[in-house]
C-alpha cells in the first residue's frame, strides 16, 4: 500500500473514473496496486468466460497437429492480450457440453511444452491437460505408422550417470496420470476393444484401418532416428509396453507434479500420439498429417469418457 500526502486536492483515478479523493492540507489517499489487466479474470471475454474454468486444455507442437485438433473439434482462433494465440470451442456429448482450448508450443521439447501449459493455466485454468500429436513408434507389432497410442504412463529417460570409462547408466522417471483419467481410458478400451480400430482420417487413407492401443510413452530431448539406439534398448528393457517416444510428455508429467503444490484440484493429464515414423533411419515428415489427424480424432472420441 502506498500512502500519499499533499496540500490541496488529490485524486486517484483514470481519465473516466475518479476515486479516492481528498481535499485540504495534508490530504491523504490510500491506493493499492491494480492488476495489469485491469482486473479481468481468467479467460477474458464476457462474464461467463471470465468465471468458468475450461474443461480441456490441449497442447500441440507442430502446426499439422494444431490444425488437426482445430478441424476435428471446430475450434476458433482467439488472440489474448499480450499476443498469445489460443483456439477455443465447445464439444457436445450426450451428457455434457465440454469447453476446449488449444495452443501450440513455441518449439519442440520439454521446456517449451511446460511454458505452453503455464500459458493455458494462467488464461483458462483447464481441468484436464491433453498433449496431442505425433510420436515415433518403437514397437513393431503395435506402433506401425498411422496407429494411435493413448498413454497415461510416461517414462522420462534423460536422467543418467556417465562413469569415467564412458559407461552410461540411465535413471528413468516413471509417472502415471491420476486415477480418474486411467479409469476413463480403461472404460474407452472396454467399450471399443483393445486395440480399438479407426479408419484413416485423411481421404487417401479413409479405406485403411488403424489400431489404437493403450501404452507407455518414453520421453526425452533426443530425436531418435536409429533402430539400434541405446535409448530404444533402454526403454524396451525398462518396460516392455513402451510403444512410442516423444519430446514433450516428460515435461507434461513434471509440470503436473509440480503444479500439485498450488492447492485445489490439480488437472489430470493424458497423452495421445499418432505414430508418424518408427524412430529409425526412415524417419521423416511424410506421415505427420495422417498421424496428427488420427490422434485428434481419438481425442474427440475420448472426451465423453474424460469429462
C-alpha atoms as a PDB file:
ATOM      1  CA  UNK A   1       0.000   0.000   0.000  1.00  0.00           C
ATOM      2  CA  UNK A   2       1.271   3.473  -0.937  1.00  0.00           C
ATOM      3  CA  UNK A   3       0.354   6.474   1.247  1.00  0.00           C
ATOM      4  CA  UNK A   4       0.486   9.883  -0.423  1.00  0.00           C
ATOM      5  CA  UNK A   5       0.400  13.252   1.401  1.00  0.00           C
ATOM      6  CA  UNK A   6      -0.268  16.599  -0.222  1.00  0.00           C
ATOM      7  CA  UNK A   7      -1.605  20.112   0.218  1.00  0.00           C
ATOM      8  CA  UNK A   8      -4.824  20.912  -1.600  1.00  0.00           C
ATOM      9  CA  UNK A   9      -6.609  18.350  -3.734  1.00  0.00           C
ATOM     10  CA  UNK A  10      -5.508  14.814  -4.524  1.00  0.00           C
ATOM     11  CA  UNK A  11      -7.339  12.234  -6.560  1.00  0.00           C
ATOM     12  CA  UNK A  12      -6.594   8.705  -7.702  1.00  0.00           C
ATOM     13  CA  UNK A  13      -8.317   7.526 -10.881  1.00  0.00           C
ATOM     14  CA  UNK A  14      -8.124   7.476 -14.656  1.00  0.00           C
ATOM     15  CA  UNK A  15      -9.500   9.642 -17.423  1.00  0.00           C
ATOM     16  CA  UNK A  16     -13.059   8.466 -16.929  1.00  0.00           C
ATOM     17  CA  UNK A  17     -13.157   7.401 -13.311  1.00  0.00           C
ATOM     18  CA  UNK A  18     -12.183   9.475 -10.273  1.00  0.00           C
ATOM     19  CA  UNK A  19     -11.996   7.881  -6.869  1.00  0.00           C
ATOM     20  CA  UNK A  20     -10.181   8.139  -3.510  1.00  0.00           C
ATOM     21  CA  UNK A  21     -10.430  11.930  -3.458  1.00  0.00           C
ATOM     22  CA  UNK A  22      -9.240  14.175  -0.597  1.00  0.00           C
ATOM     23  CA  UNK A  23      -9.249  17.949  -0.108  1.00  0.00           C
ATOM     24  CA  UNK A  24      -7.266  20.166   2.286  1.00  0.00           C
ATOM     25  CA  UNK A  25      -3.891  20.381   3.987  1.00  0.00           C
ATOM     26  CA  UNK A  26      -2.167  17.020   4.464  1.00  0.00           C
ATOM     27  CA  UNK A  27      -4.745  15.400   2.209  1.00  0.00           C
ATOM     28  CA  UNK A  28      -4.252  11.642   2.041  1.00  0.00           C
ATOM     29  CA  UNK A  29      -5.426   8.803  -0.147  1.00  0.00           C
ATOM     30  CA  UNK A  30      -4.542   5.173   0.108  1.00  0.00           C
ATOM     31  CA  UNK A  31      -4.068   3.147  -3.096  1.00  0.00           C
ATOM     32  CA  UNK A  32      -3.496  -0.475  -3.818  1.00  0.00           C
ATOM     33  CA  UNK A  33      -1.801  -1.820  -6.907  1.00  0.00           C
ATOM     34  CA  UNK A  34      -4.103  -2.548  -9.802  1.00  0.00           C
ATOM     35  CA  UNK A  35      -3.703  -5.707 -11.819  1.00  0.00           C
ATOM     36  CA  UNK A  36      -2.042  -5.288 -15.221  1.00  0.00           C
ATOM     37  CA  UNK A  37      -5.174  -6.493 -16.984  1.00  0.00           C
ATOM     38  CA  UNK A  38      -7.398  -4.060 -15.034  1.00  0.00           C
ATOM     39  CA  UNK A  39      -8.924  -6.873 -13.056  1.00  0.00           C
ATOM     40  CA  UNK A  40     -10.058  -9.024 -15.972  1.00  0.00           C
ATOM     41  CA  UNK A  41     -10.326 -12.565 -14.565  1.00  0.00           C
ATOM     42  CA  UNK A  42      -9.072 -15.772 -16.178  1.00  0.00           C
ATOM     43  CA  UNK A  43     -10.146 -16.270 -19.794  1.00  0.00           C
ATOM     44  CA  UNK A  44     -11.027 -12.712 -20.782  1.00  0.00           C
ATOM     45  CA  UNK A  45     -14.154 -12.215 -22.899  1.00  0.00           C
ATOM     46  CA  UNK A  46     -17.670 -11.979 -21.497  1.00  0.00           C
ATOM     47  CA  UNK A  47     -18.755 -12.540 -17.895  1.00  0.00           C
ATOM     48  CA  UNK A  48     -19.403 -16.276 -18.364  1.00  0.00           C
ATOM     49  CA  UNK A  49     -15.938 -16.827 -19.849  1.00  0.00           C
ATOM     50  CA  UNK A  50     -14.284 -14.911 -17.029  1.00  0.00           C
ATOM     51  CA  UNK A  51     -15.717 -17.037 -14.254  1.00  0.00           C
ATOM     52  CA  UNK A  52     -15.784 -20.508 -15.827  1.00  0.00           C
ATOM     53  CA  UNK A  53     -12.926 -22.970 -15.634  1.00  0.00           C
ATOM     54  CA  UNK A  54     -12.381 -24.606 -19.018  1.00  0.00           C
ATOM     55  CA  UNK A  55     -12.630 -28.372 -19.275  1.00  0.00           C
ATOM     56  CA  UNK A  56      -9.751 -29.417 -21.553  1.00  0.00           C
ATOM     57  CA  UNK A  57      -6.503 -27.650 -22.402  1.00  0.00           C
ATOM     58  CA  UNK A  58      -4.734 -29.128 -25.434  1.00  0.00           C
ATOM     59  CA  UNK A  59      -1.046 -28.606 -26.177  1.00  0.00           C
ATOM     60  CA  UNK A  60       0.306 -29.326 -29.651  1.00  0.00           C
ATOM     61  CA  UNK A  61       3.826 -28.889 -31.002  1.00  0.00           C
ATOM     62  CA  UNK A  62       3.582 -28.844 -34.796  1.00  0.00           C
ATOM     63  CA  UNK A  63       1.279 -26.790 -36.993  1.00  0.00           C
ATOM     64  CA  UNK A  64      -0.145 -30.005 -38.510  1.00  0.00           C
ATOM     65  CA  UNK A  65      -1.082 -31.151 -35.013  1.00  0.00           C
ATOM     66  CA  UNK A  66      -2.866 -27.920 -34.123  1.00  0.00           C
ATOM     67  CA  UNK A  67      -4.730 -27.789 -37.445  1.00  0.00           C
ATOM     68  CA  UNK A  68      -5.926 -31.351 -36.886  1.00  0.00           C
ATOM     69  CA  UNK A  69      -7.299 -30.523 -33.423  1.00  0.00           C
ATOM     70  CA  UNK A  70      -8.941 -27.316 -34.726  1.00  0.00           C
ATOM     71  CA  UNK A  71     -10.656 -29.155 -37.585  1.00  0.00           C
ATOM     72  CA  UNK A  72     -11.706 -32.174 -35.542  1.00  0.00           C
ATOM     73  CA  UNK A  73     -13.256 -30.088 -32.753  1.00  0.00           C
ATOM     74  CA  UNK A  74     -14.331 -26.975 -34.661  1.00  0.00           C
ATOM     75  CA  UNK A  75     -12.224 -24.521 -32.656  1.00  0.00           C
ATOM     76  CA  UNK A  76     -11.906 -20.813 -33.408  1.00  0.00           C
ATOM     77  CA  UNK A  77      -8.879 -18.553 -33.006  1.00  0.00           C
ATOM     78  CA  UNK A  78      -8.626 -16.004 -30.193  1.00  0.00           C
ATOM     79  CA  UNK A  79      -5.770 -13.604 -29.505  1.00  0.00           C
ATOM     80  CA  UNK A  80      -5.314 -12.793 -25.838  1.00  0.00           C
ATOM     81  CA  UNK A  81      -3.767  -9.560 -24.506  1.00  0.00           C
ATOM     82  CA  UNK A  82      -0.010  -9.923 -24.729  1.00  0.00           C
ATOM     83  CA  UNK A  83      -0.110 -11.592 -28.139  1.00  0.00           C
ATOM     84  CA  UNK A  84      -0.781 -15.238 -27.249  1.00  0.00           C
ATOM     85  CA  UNK A  85      -2.995 -17.191 -29.643  1.00  0.00           C
ATOM     86  CA  UNK A  86      -5.457 -19.816 -28.461  1.00  0.00           C
ATOM     87  CA  UNK A  87      -8.124 -21.835 -30.265  1.00  0.00           C
ATOM     88  CA  UNK A  88     -11.375 -22.367 -28.420  1.00  0.00           C
ATOM     89  CA  UNK A  89     -14.699 -24.113 -28.790  1.00  0.00           C
ATOM     90  CA  UNK A  90     -17.339 -26.386 -27.332  1.00  0.00           C
ATOM     91  CA  UNK A  91     -17.963 -30.068 -27.943  1.00  0.00           C
ATOM     92  CA  UNK A  92     -21.361 -31.527 -27.078  1.00  0.00           C
ATOM     93  CA  UNK A  93     -21.709 -35.101 -25.855  1.00  0.00           C
ATOM     94  CA  UNK A  94     -24.898 -36.905 -24.761  1.00  0.00           C
ATOM     95  CA  UNK A  95     -24.093 -35.969 -21.163  1.00  0.00           C
ATOM     96  CA  UNK A  96     -22.481 -32.525 -21.262  1.00  0.00           C
ATOM     97  CA  UNK A  97     -21.031 -29.623 -23.203  1.00  0.00           C
ATOM     98  CA  UNK A  98     -17.226 -29.584 -22.977  1.00  0.00           C
ATOM     99  CA  UNK A  99     -15.237 -26.347 -23.250  1.00  0.00           C
ATOM    100  CA  UNK A 100     -11.907 -26.893 -25.042  1.00  0.00           C
ATOM    101  CA  UNK A 101      -8.951 -24.597 -25.610  1.00  0.00           C
ATOM    102  CA  UNK A 102      -5.841 -25.494 -27.596  1.00  0.00           C
ATOM    103  CA  UNK A 103      -2.476 -23.884 -28.161  1.00  0.00           C
ATOM    104  CA  UNK A 104       0.832 -24.596 -29.874  1.00  0.00           C
ATOM    105  CA  UNK A 105       4.152 -24.527 -28.053  1.00  0.00           C
ATOM    106  CA  UNK A 106       6.868 -22.237 -29.328  1.00  0.00           C
ATOM    107  CA  UNK A 107       9.212 -25.110 -30.167  1.00  0.00           C
ATOM    108  CA  UNK A 108       9.802 -28.809 -29.620  1.00  0.00           C
ATOM    109  CA  UNK A 109      10.944 -30.168 -26.286  1.00  0.00           C
ATOM    110  CA  UNK A 110      10.067 -30.446 -22.614  1.00  0.00           C
ATOM    111  CA  UNK A 111      10.728 -26.814 -21.642  1.00  0.00           C
ATOM    112  CA  UNK A 112       8.588 -25.247 -24.341  1.00  0.00           C
ATOM    113  CA  UNK A 113       5.751 -27.677 -23.598  1.00  0.00           C
ATOM    114  CA  UNK A 114       5.837 -26.657 -19.929  1.00  0.00           C
ATOM    115  CA  UNK A 115       5.668 -22.975 -20.925  1.00  0.00           C
ATOM    116  CA  UNK A 116       2.615 -23.681 -23.101  1.00  0.00           C
ATOM    117  CA  UNK A 117       0.955 -25.467 -20.196  1.00  0.00           C
ATOM    118  CA  UNK A 118       1.605 -22.481 -17.966  1.00  0.00           C
ATOM    119  CA  UNK A 119       0.051 -20.145 -20.543  1.00  0.00           C
ATOM    120  CA  UNK A 120      -3.052 -22.322 -20.648  1.00  0.00           C
ATOM    121  CA  UNK A 121      -3.216 -22.439 -16.864  1.00  0.00           C
ATOM    122  CA  UNK A 122      -2.935 -18.659 -16.470  1.00  0.00           C
ATOM    123  CA  UNK A 123      -5.534 -17.820 -19.103  1.00  0.00           C
ATOM    124  CA  UNK A 124      -8.002 -20.735 -18.922  1.00  0.00           C
ATOM    125  CA  UNK A 125      -7.186 -22.971 -15.927  1.00  0.00           C
ATOM    126  CA  UNK A 126      -8.411 -26.217 -17.591  1.00  0.00           C
ATOM    127  CA  UNK A 127      -9.458 -29.277 -15.623  1.00  0.00           C
ATOM    128  CA  UNK A 128      -7.543 -31.669 -17.902  1.00  0.00           C
ATOM    129  CA  UNK A 129      -4.293 -31.392 -19.892  1.00  0.00           C
ATOM    130  CA  UNK A 130      -4.089 -33.251 -23.218  1.00  0.00           C
ATOM    131  CA  UNK A 131      -0.862 -33.491 -25.217  1.00  0.00           C
ATOM    132  CA  UNK A 132      -1.925 -34.423 -28.744  1.00  0.00           C
ATOM    133  CA  UNK A 133       0.132 -35.020 -31.870  1.00  0.00           C
ATOM    134  CA  UNK A 134       2.732 -37.313 -33.403  1.00  0.00           C
ATOM    135  CA  UNK A 135       5.340 -39.646 -31.973  1.00  0.00           C
ATOM    136  CA  UNK A 136       7.836 -42.251 -33.062  1.00  0.00           C
ATOM    137  CA  UNK A 137       6.832 -45.885 -32.706  1.00  0.00           C
ATOM    138  CA  UNK A 138       9.352 -48.303 -31.188  1.00  0.00           C
ATOM    139  CA  UNK A 139       7.149 -51.417 -31.013  1.00  0.00           C
ATOM    140  CA  UNK A 140       6.961 -53.265 -34.324  1.00  0.00           C
ATOM    141  CA  UNK A 141       3.656 -55.015 -33.631  1.00  0.00           C
ATOM    142  CA  UNK A 142       1.562 -52.223 -32.088  1.00  0.00           C
ATOM    143  CA  UNK A 143       3.169 -48.968 -33.230  1.00  0.00           C
ATOM    144  CA  UNK A 144       3.026 -49.095 -37.011  1.00  0.00           C
ATOM    145  CA  UNK A 145       2.624 -45.797 -38.866  1.00  0.00           C
ATOM    146  CA  UNK A 146      -0.881 -44.350 -38.508  1.00  0.00           C
ATOM    147  CA  UNK A 147      -1.727 -46.220 -35.309  1.00  0.00           C
ATOM    148  CA  UNK A 148      -2.508 -44.194 -32.187  1.00  0.00           C
ATOM    149  CA  UNK A 149      -1.053 -44.671 -28.706  1.00  0.00           C
ATOM    150  CA  UNK A 150      -3.099 -43.441 -25.734  1.00  0.00           C
ATOM    151  CA  UNK A 151      -0.855 -43.026 -22.719  1.00  0.00           C
ATOM    152  CA  UNK A 152      -1.399 -42.438 -19.028  1.00  0.00           C
ATOM    153  CA  UNK A 153       2.157 -43.623 -18.230  1.00  0.00           C
ATOM    154  CA  UNK A 154       5.315 -41.685 -19.035  1.00  0.00           C
ATOM    155  CA  UNK A 155       8.948 -42.755 -18.705  1.00  0.00           C
ATOM    156  CA  UNK A 156      11.376 -39.821 -18.805  1.00  0.00           C
ATOM    157  CA  UNK A 157      14.712 -41.271 -19.901  1.00  0.00           C
ATOM    158  CA  UNK A 158      17.142 -38.314 -19.899  1.00  0.00           C
ATOM    159  CA  UNK A 159      18.448 -38.580 -16.324  1.00  0.00           C
ATOM    160  CA  UNK A 160      21.678 -40.564 -16.346  1.00  0.00           C
ATOM    161  CA  UNK A 161      25.099 -41.044 -14.813  1.00  0.00           C
ATOM    162  CA  UNK A 162      28.193 -41.085 -17.044  1.00  0.00           C
ATOM    163  CA  UNK A 163      31.012 -43.078 -15.466  1.00  0.00           C
ATOM    164  CA  UNK A 164      34.754 -42.461 -16.128  1.00  0.00           C
ATOM    165  CA  UNK A 165      35.058 -45.026 -18.928  1.00  0.00           C
ATOM    166  CA  UNK A 166      32.006 -43.741 -20.762  1.00  0.00           C
ATOM    167  CA  UNK A 167      29.593 -46.243 -19.251  1.00  0.00           C
ATOM    168  CA  UNK A 168      26.135 -44.591 -19.198  1.00  0.00           C
ATOM    169  CA  UNK A 169      23.625 -45.572 -16.521  1.00  0.00           C
ATOM    170  CA  UNK A 170      20.194 -44.165 -17.279  1.00  0.00           C
ATOM    171  CA  UNK A 171      17.853 -43.352 -14.404  1.00  0.00           C
ATOM    172  CA  UNK A 172      14.298 -43.366 -15.658  1.00  0.00           C
ATOM    173  CA  UNK A 173      11.467 -41.420 -14.009  1.00  0.00           C
ATOM    174  CA  UNK A 174       8.076 -43.086 -14.318  1.00  0.00           C
ATOM    175  CA  UNK A 175       4.855 -41.143 -13.694  1.00  0.00           C
ATOM    176  CA  UNK A 176       1.238 -42.177 -14.080  1.00  0.00           C
ATOM    177  CA  UNK A 177      -1.780 -39.945 -14.693  1.00  0.00           C
ATOM    178  CA  UNK A 178      -4.350 -39.538 -11.889  1.00  0.00           C
ATOM    179  CA  UNK A 179      -6.680 -42.467 -11.252  1.00  0.00           C
ATOM    180  CA  UNK A 180      -9.827 -40.859 -12.781  1.00  0.00           C
ATOM    181  CA  UNK A 181      -8.015 -40.439 -16.120  1.00  0.00           C
ATOM    182  CA  UNK A 182      -6.768 -44.034 -16.029  1.00  0.00           C
ATOM    183  CA  UNK A 183     -10.300 -45.275 -15.304  1.00  0.00           C
ATOM    184  CA  UNK A 184     -11.655 -43.185 -18.187  1.00  0.00           C
ATOM    185  CA  UNK A 185      -9.123 -44.640 -20.630  1.00  0.00           C
ATOM    186  CA  UNK A 186      -9.833 -48.164 -19.375  1.00  0.00           C
ATOM    187  CA  UNK A 187     -13.566 -47.582 -19.949  1.00  0.00           C
ATOM    188  CA  UNK A 188     -12.909 -46.412 -23.510  1.00  0.00           C
ATOM    189  CA  UNK A 189     -10.989 -49.580 -24.360  1.00  0.00           C
ATOM    190  CA  UNK A 190     -13.550 -51.749 -22.570  1.00  0.00           C
ATOM    191  CA  UNK A 191     -16.233 -50.305 -24.845  1.00  0.00           C
ATOM    192  CA  UNK A 192     -14.207 -50.283 -28.077  1.00  0.00           C
ATOM    193  CA  UNK A 193     -11.839 -53.226 -27.614  1.00  0.00           C
ATOM    194  CA  UNK A 194      -8.066 -53.444 -27.380  1.00  0.00           C
ATOM    195  CA  UNK A 195      -6.999 -52.474 -29.880  1.00  0.00           C
ATOM    196  CA  UNK A 196      -9.751 -50.070 -30.808  1.00  0.00           C
ATOM    197  CA  UNK A 197      -9.984 -49.583 -34.556  1.00  0.00           C
ATOM    198  CA  UNK A 198     -10.483 -46.497 -36.710  1.00  0.00           C
ATOM    199  CA  UNK A 199     -10.283 -45.656 -40.390  1.00  0.00           C
ATOM    200  CA  UNK A 200      -7.704 -43.151 -41.547  1.00  0.00           C
ATOM    201  CA  UNK A 201      -8.794 -39.536 -41.158  1.00  0.00           C
ATOM    202  CA  UNK A 202      -7.298 -38.416 -44.465  1.00  0.00           C
ATOM    203  CA  UNK A 203      -9.171 -39.125 -47.714  1.00  0.00           C
ATOM    204  CA  UNK A 204      -6.202 -41.038 -49.137  1.00  0.00           C
ATOM    205  CA  UNK A 205      -6.287 -43.397 -46.125  1.00  0.00           C
ATOM    206  CA  UNK A 206     -10.044 -43.497 -45.490  1.00  0.00           C
ATOM    207  CA  UNK A 207     -10.309 -47.149 -46.522  1.00  0.00           C
ATOM    208  CA  UNK A 208      -7.334 -48.152 -44.390  1.00  0.00           C
ATOM    209  CA  UNK A 209      -7.891 -49.432 -40.847  1.00  0.00           C
ATOM    210  CA  UNK A 210      -5.624 -48.338 -37.994  1.00  0.00           C
ATOM    211  CA  UNK A 211      -5.324 -49.546 -34.418  1.00  0.00           C
ATOM    212  CA  UNK A 212      -5.465 -47.660 -31.132  1.00  0.00           C
ATOM    213  CA  UNK A 213      -3.573 -49.040 -28.145  1.00  0.00           C
ATOM    214  CA  UNK A 214      -3.072 -48.025 -24.527  1.00  0.00           C
ATOM    215  CA  UNK A 215       0.643 -47.915 -23.790  1.00  0.00           C
ATOM    216  CA  UNK A 216       3.629 -46.246 -22.195  1.00  0.00           C
ATOM    217  CA  UNK A 217       5.393 -43.271 -23.813  1.00  0.00           C
ATOM    218  CA  UNK A 218       9.152 -42.755 -23.475  1.00  0.00           C
ATOM    219  CA  UNK A 219      10.055 -39.078 -23.418  1.00  0.00           C
ATOM    220  CA  UNK A 220      13.283 -37.090 -23.641  1.00  0.00           C
ATOM    221  CA  UNK A 221      15.100 -34.461 -25.667  1.00  0.00           C
ATOM    222  CA  UNK A 222      16.544 -36.719 -28.359  1.00  0.00           C
ATOM    223  CA  UNK A 223      15.202 -37.058 -31.889  1.00  0.00           C
ATOM    224  CA  UNK A 224      15.642 -40.802 -32.397  1.00  0.00           C
ATOM    225  CA  UNK A 225      16.327 -41.990 -35.946  1.00  0.00           C
ATOM    226  CA  UNK A 226      18.348 -45.125 -35.214  1.00  0.00           C
ATOM    227  CA  UNK A 227      16.805 -48.560 -34.690  1.00  0.00           C
ATOM    228  CA  UNK A 228      19.909 -49.587 -32.700  1.00  0.00           C
ATOM    229  CA  UNK A 229      19.799 -46.546 -30.403  1.00  0.00           C
ATOM    230  CA  UNK A 230      20.728 -47.211 -26.786  1.00  0.00           C
ATOM    231  CA  UNK A 231      17.653 -45.169 -25.792  1.00  0.00           C
ATOM    232  CA  UNK A 232      15.368 -47.611 -27.588  1.00  0.00           C
ATOM    233  CA  UNK A 233      17.114 -50.549 -25.897  1.00  0.00           C
ATOM    234  CA  UNK A 234      16.872 -48.891 -22.500  1.00  0.00           C
ATOM    235  CA  UNK A 235      13.168 -48.135 -22.849  1.00  0.00           C
ATOM    236  CA  UNK A 236      12.171 -51.597 -24.044  1.00  0.00           C
ATOM    237  CA  UNK A 237      14.168 -53.152 -21.199  1.00  0.00           C
ATOM    238  CA  UNK A 238      12.728 -50.687 -18.674  1.00  0.00           C
ATOM    239  CA  UNK A 239       9.114 -51.508 -19.607  1.00  0.00           C
ATOM    240  CA  UNK A 240       8.010 -53.841 -22.380  1.00  0.00           C
ATOM    241  CA  UNK A 241       4.901 -51.721 -23.000  1.00  0.00           C
ATOM    242  CA  UNK A 242       6.794 -48.599 -24.059  1.00  0.00           C
ATOM    243  CA  UNK A 243       5.251 -48.283 -27.510  1.00  0.00           C
ATOM    244  CA  UNK A 244       6.381 -44.846 -28.696  1.00  0.00           C
ATOM    245  CA  UNK A 245       8.669 -41.908 -27.951  1.00  0.00           C
ATOM    246  CA  UNK A 246       8.226 -38.147 -27.977  1.00  0.00           C
ATOM    247  CA  UNK A 247       9.985 -34.984 -26.771  1.00  0.00           C
ATOM    248  CA  UNK A 248       7.290 -33.383 -24.579  1.00  0.00           C
ATOM    249  CA  UNK A 249       5.362 -35.841 -22.412  1.00  0.00           C
ATOM    250  CA  UNK A 250       8.029 -35.824 -19.701  1.00  0.00           C
ATOM    251  CA  UNK A 251       7.562 -32.067 -19.379  1.00  0.00           C
ATOM    252  CA  UNK A 252       3.806 -32.514 -19.084  1.00  0.00           C
ATOM    253  CA  UNK A 253       4.116 -35.063 -16.271  1.00  0.00           C
ATOM    254  CA  UNK A 254       6.726 -32.918 -14.487  1.00  0.00           C
ATOM    255  CA  UNK A 255       4.558 -29.792 -14.771  1.00  0.00           C
ATOM    256  CA  UNK A 256       1.582 -31.715 -13.404  1.00  0.00           C
ATOM    257  CA  UNK A 257       3.564 -32.979 -10.421  1.00  0.00           C
ATOM    258  CA  UNK A 258       4.979 -29.560  -9.529  1.00  0.00           C
ATOM    259  CA  UNK A 259       1.613 -27.833 -10.078  1.00  0.00           C
ATOM    260  CA  UNK A 260       0.117 -30.006  -7.326  1.00  0.00           C
ATOM    261  CA  UNK A 261       1.652 -27.752  -4.645  1.00  0.00           C
ATOM    262  CA  UNK A 262      -0.679 -24.845  -5.534  1.00  0.00           C
ATOM    263  CA  UNK A 263      -3.654 -26.372  -3.713  1.00  0.00           C
ATOM    264  CA  UNK A 264      -7.092 -27.042  -5.078  1.00  0.00           C
ATOM    265  CA  UNK A 265      -7.737 -29.597  -7.792  1.00  0.00           C
ATOM    266  CA  UNK A 266      -4.709 -30.413  -9.930  1.00  0.00           C
ATOM    267  CA  UNK A 267      -5.790 -31.160 -13.527  1.00  0.00           C
ATOM    268  CA  UNK A 268      -5.474 -34.657 -14.832  1.00  0.00           C
ATOM    269  CA  UNK A 269      -3.434 -35.367 -17.970  1.00  0.00           C
ATOM    270  CA  UNK A 270      -3.326 -37.651 -20.983  1.00  0.00           C
ATOM    271  CA  UNK A 271      -1.005 -38.097 -23.972  1.00  0.00           C
ATOM    272  CA  UNK A 272      -2.334 -39.111 -27.401  1.00  0.00           C
ATOM    273  CA  UNK A 273       0.291 -39.838 -30.057  1.00  0.00           C
ATOM    274  CA  UNK A 274      -0.314 -40.819 -33.648  1.00  0.00           C
ATOM    275  CA  UNK A 275       2.640 -42.817 -34.951  1.00  0.00           C
ATOM    276  CA  UNK A 276       4.310 -40.872 -37.770  1.00  0.00           C
ATOM    277  CA  UNK A 277       7.552 -42.891 -38.018  1.00  0.00           C
ATOM    278  CA  UNK A 278       9.338 -45.810 -36.437  1.00  0.00           C
ATOM    279  CA  UNK A 279      12.239 -43.884 -34.853  1.00  0.00           C
ATOM    280  CA  UNK A 280      14.669 -45.323 -37.420  1.00  0.00           C
ATOM    281  CA  UNK A 281      16.607 -44.236 -40.499  1.00  0.00           C
ATOM    282  CA  UNK A 282      13.357 -43.832 -42.457  1.00  0.00           C
ATOM    283  CA  UNK A 283      12.135 -41.122 -40.082  1.00  0.00           C
ATOM    284  CA  UNK A 284      10.655 -38.138 -41.915  1.00  0.00           C
ATOM    285  CA  UNK A 285       7.694 -35.794 -42.162  1.00  0.00           C
ATOM    286  CA  UNK A 286       5.691 -37.694 -44.763  1.00  0.00           C
ATOM    287  CA  UNK A 287       3.118 -39.093 -42.313  1.00  0.00           C
ATOM    288  CA  UNK A 288       2.796 -36.177 -39.905  1.00  0.00           C
ATOM    289  CA  UNK A 289      -0.641 -35.170 -41.148  1.00  0.00           C
ATOM    290  CA  UNK A 290      -2.062 -38.702 -41.134  1.00  0.00           C
ATOM    291  CA  UNK A 291      -0.754 -39.337 -37.603  1.00  0.00           C
ATOM    292  CA  UNK A 292      -1.974 -35.923 -36.384  1.00  0.00           C
ATOM    293  CA  UNK A 293      -5.463 -36.399 -37.819  1.00  0.00           C
ATOM    294  CA  UNK A 294      -5.799 -39.857 -36.316  1.00  0.00           C
ATOM    295  CA  UNK A 295      -4.630 -38.618 -32.904  1.00  0.00           C
ATOM    296  CA  UNK A 296      -7.041 -35.655 -32.930  1.00  0.00           C
ATOM    297  CA  UNK A 297      -9.905 -37.999 -33.817  1.00  0.00           C
ATOM    298  CA  UNK A 298      -9.115 -40.192 -30.814  1.00  0.00           C
ATOM    299  CA  UNK A 299      -9.077 -37.120 -28.558  1.00  0.00           C
ATOM    300  CA  UNK A 300     -12.630 -36.376 -29.699  1.00  0.00           C
ATOM    301  CA  UNK A 301     -13.676 -39.996 -29.153  1.00  0.00           C
ATOM    302  CA  UNK A 302     -12.207 -39.926 -25.621  1.00  0.00           C
ATOM    303  CA  UNK A 303     -13.860 -36.685 -24.497  1.00  0.00           C
ATOM    304  CA  UNK A 304     -17.123 -38.269 -23.268  1.00  0.00           C
ATOM    305  CA  UNK A 305     -15.045 -40.545 -21.028  1.00  0.00           C
ATOM    306  CA  UNK A 306     -12.639 -37.895 -19.763  1.00  0.00           C
ATOM    307  CA  UNK A 307     -15.107 -35.080 -18.982  1.00  0.00           C
END
